[in-house]
Coordinates of C-alpha atoms in Angstrom, one line a residue:
M1202 CA 65.1 69.4 341.5
N1203 CA 66.5 67.3 337.6
V1204 CA 69.8 65.8 338.4
K1205 CA 70.9 62.9 335.6
F1206 CA 73.5 60.1 336.2
G1207 CA 75.6 61.6 333.0
S1208 CA 78.7 59.7 332.3
T1209 CA 81.2 57.2 334.2
L1210 CA 85.4 59.1 333.9
L1211 CA 88.1 57.3 334.4
A1212 CA 91.5 59.7 334.3
V1213 CA 94.5 58.3 332.6
T1214 CA 97.9 59.0 331.6
D1215 CA 97.8 58.2 327.8
M1216 CA 94.9 58.9 326.4
Q1217 CA 96.1 57.8 322.7
K1218 CA 96.9 54.0 324.7
S1219 CA 93.5 53.7 326.4
L1220 CA 91.7 54.6 323.1
D1221 CA 93.6 52.3 321.3
F1222 CA 92.9 49.9 324.4
Y1223 CA 89.0 50.5 324.7
K1224 CA 89.2 50.7 320.9
K1225 CA 90.1 46.7 320.5
F1226 CA 89.1 45.0 323.0
F1227 CA 85.8 46.6 323.2
D1228 CA 84.7 47.9 319.6
Q1229 CA 84.7 51.4 321.5
D1230 CA 85.3 54.7 318.7
V1231 CA 85.3 58.8 320.0
E1232 CA 81.9 60.0 320.2
T1233 CA 82.7 63.8 321.5
D1234 CA 86.7 64.6 321.7
L1235 CA 87.1 67.4 323.6
G1236 CA 91.4 67.2 323.8
W1237 CA 91.9 65.7 327.8
N1238 CA 88.3 64.6 327.9
K1239 CA 87.0 61.9 325.4
V1240 CA 84.0 60.6 325.6
L1241 CA 83.3 57.1 324.2
T1242 CA 80.6 54.6 321.9
C1243 CA 79.1 53.7 325.5
G1244 CA 79.2 56.6 327.6
L1245 CA 82.2 56.0 329.1
T1246 CA 84.9 58.8 329.8
L1247 CA 88.1 59.0 329.8
Q1248 CA 90.7 62.6 331.0
E1249 CA 94.1 62.6 330.6
H1250 CA 95.4 65.8 333.2
F1251 CA 92.8 64.9 336.2
D1252 CA 94.7 66.1 338.9
Q1253 CA 94.7 69.0 337.5
I1254 CA 91.2 69.4 336.2
A1255 CA 90.0 68.3 339.8
G1256 CA 92.6 69.9 342.0
F1257 CA 93.9 67.5 343.7
P1258 CA 97.6 66.9 344.8
L1259 CA 99.3 64.1 341.8
E1260 CA 100.3 61.7 344.1
S1261 CA 96.4 61.6 345.6
M1262 CA 95.9 60.1 342.2
I1263 CA 96.1 56.5 343.1
Y1264 CA 94.7 53.4 340.6
K1265 CA 95.9 49.5 340.8
N1266 CA 92.8 50.1 343.6
H1267 CA 89.7 48.2 343.0
A1268 CA 87.4 50.3 344.5
M1269 CA 85.3 49.9 341.3
E1270 CA 85.4 48.0 338.0
V1271 CA 84.1 49.1 334.4
Y1272 CA 81.8 46.3 333.4
F1273 CA 81.0 44.9 329.5
E1274 CA 78.7 41.7 328.5
A1275 CA 79.7 39.8 326.1
E1276 CA 77.5 38.0 323.6
D1277 CA 80.5 36.0 322.8
F1278 CA 82.2 34.9 325.8
D1279 CA 83.9 32.4 324.2
A1280 CA 85.5 34.5 321.2
F1281 CA 86.5 37.4 323.4
M1282 CA 88.8 35.0 325.5
N1283 CA 90.0 34.0 322.5
L1284 CA 91.1 37.7 321.7
I1285 CA 92.5 38.5 325.7
D1286 CA 94.1 34.4 326.0
N1287 CA 95.6 36.2 321.9
S1288 CA 96.5 39.4 323.6
P1289 CA 99.7 39.7 326.0
E1290 CA 99.4 42.6 327.7
I1291 CA 96.4 41.5 329.6
E1292 CA 97.3 41.7 332.9
R1293 CA 94.6 39.7 334.0
V1294 CA 92.9 40.6 338.1
H1295 CA 91.2 36.4 337.6
D1296 CA 91.1 34.1 335.2
A1297 CA 87.7 33.4 333.6
I1298 CA 85.6 31.7 336.2
T1299 CA 81.9 30.3 336.5
F1300 CA 79.8 32.1 339.5
P1301 CA 77.2 31.0 341.6
W1302 CA 74.4 32.0 339.5
L1303 CA 76.5 30.6 336.3
Q1304 CA 77.3 33.0 334.1
R1305 CA 81.1 33.5 333.5
G1306 CA 83.3 36.6 333.6
I1307 CA 86.8 37.8 333.9
R1308 CA 88.8 40.7 335.3
F1309 CA 91.4 42.2 333.8
Y1310 CA 92.9 46.0 333.6
D1311 CA 93.1 48.5 331.3
P1312 CA 96.8 50.4 330.7
D1313 CA 96.3 52.5 333.4
H1314 CA 95.2 49.5 336.5
H1315 CA 91.8 50.6 336.3
V1316 CA 89.6 47.2 336.8
I1317 CA 87.5 45.5 333.8
E1318 CA 84.6 43.0 333.7
V1319 CA 83.6 41.3 331.0
G1320 CA 80.8 38.3 331.4
E1321 CA 78.7 36.9 328.9
T1322 CA 74.6 38.2 329.1
M1323 CA 73.1 36.2 331.3
Q1324 CA 70.5 35.9 327.9
C1325 CA 73.3 33.5 327.0
V1326 CA 73.7 32.0 329.5
V1327 CA 70.2 31.4 330.0
R1328 CA 69.6 30.1 326.7
R1329 CA 72.3 27.6 327.5
L1330 CA 70.4 26.5 330.4
F1331 CA 67.5 25.9 328.3
D1332 CA 68.4 24.3 325.5
E1333 CA 69.8 21.7 327.6
G1334 CA 65.9 21.2 328.7
K1335 CA 65.7 23.3 332.0
D1336 CA 62.3 24.8 332.0
V1337 CA 61.7 28.5 333.7
E1338 CA 61.5 27.3 337.4
E1339 CA 64.4 25.4 337.4
V1340 CA 66.7 27.8 335.6
A1341 CA 65.2 31.4 338.0
K1342 CA 66.8 29.1 340.9
M1343 CA 69.7 28.8 339.1
V1344 CA 70.5 31.8 337.7
M1345 CA 69.5 33.7 341.1
F1346 CA 66.6 35.6 339.4
P1347 CA 63.6 36.2 339.5
I1348 CA 60.8 34.5 337.6
E1349 CA 59.0 37.2 336.0
T1350 CA 62.8 38.7 334.0
V1351 CA 63.6 34.6 333.5
E1352 CA 59.7 34.2 331.3
I1353 CA 60.0 37.0 329.2
W1354 CA 63.8 36.0 328.5
Y1355 CA 61.7 32.2 328.1
K1356 CA 59.8 34.6 325.3
E1357 CA 62.1 35.6 323.5
Y1358 CA 63.9 31.5 323.1
Q1359 CA 60.7 30.8 322.2
E1360 CA 60.8 33.2 319.9
N1361 CA 64.2 33.4 318.8
K1362 CA 63.7 28.9 318.4
E1363 CA 60.6 29.1 315.9
Y1364 CA 62.7 32.3 313.6
K1365 CA 65.4 30.0 313.7
E1366 CA 63.6 26.7 312.2
S1367 CA 61.4 29.1 310.0
Q1368 CA 64.7 29.3 308.3
V1369 CA 66.3 25.8 307.1

């Protein structure tokens, strides 16, 4: 048996409003347009009239249920937060926070109250710690990642640093 993951589907009540939201905040375009069903460039699927297609009673469609989230990452978390801060239509679950593993993140709702989380990439987190002079072992403990993963990130950090220095 060969079964593979296809997509995450979000039931939406206003397709255009959802498309505008995912374009503005995540630079997503429609990759496949099937009318009521649209697949975005990241692979996320938006579906209007999901109750009719799936055979659910309309009243059983529960939005803002907090049972799942769609997760994105930002290379420049501060720039993303600037966009959020200047978007009064955003309803936040919480303000930007720093998690115990030192990654900054924020949760808010999309137009249909699906929870969206945006976190800075872990590569950004470890770069910041390496820039502060922390070694691989310290960073692994601080970010709660296996040392093997942090070693890979450190190698990438060193290569990027050497490249930048060679461009000066």
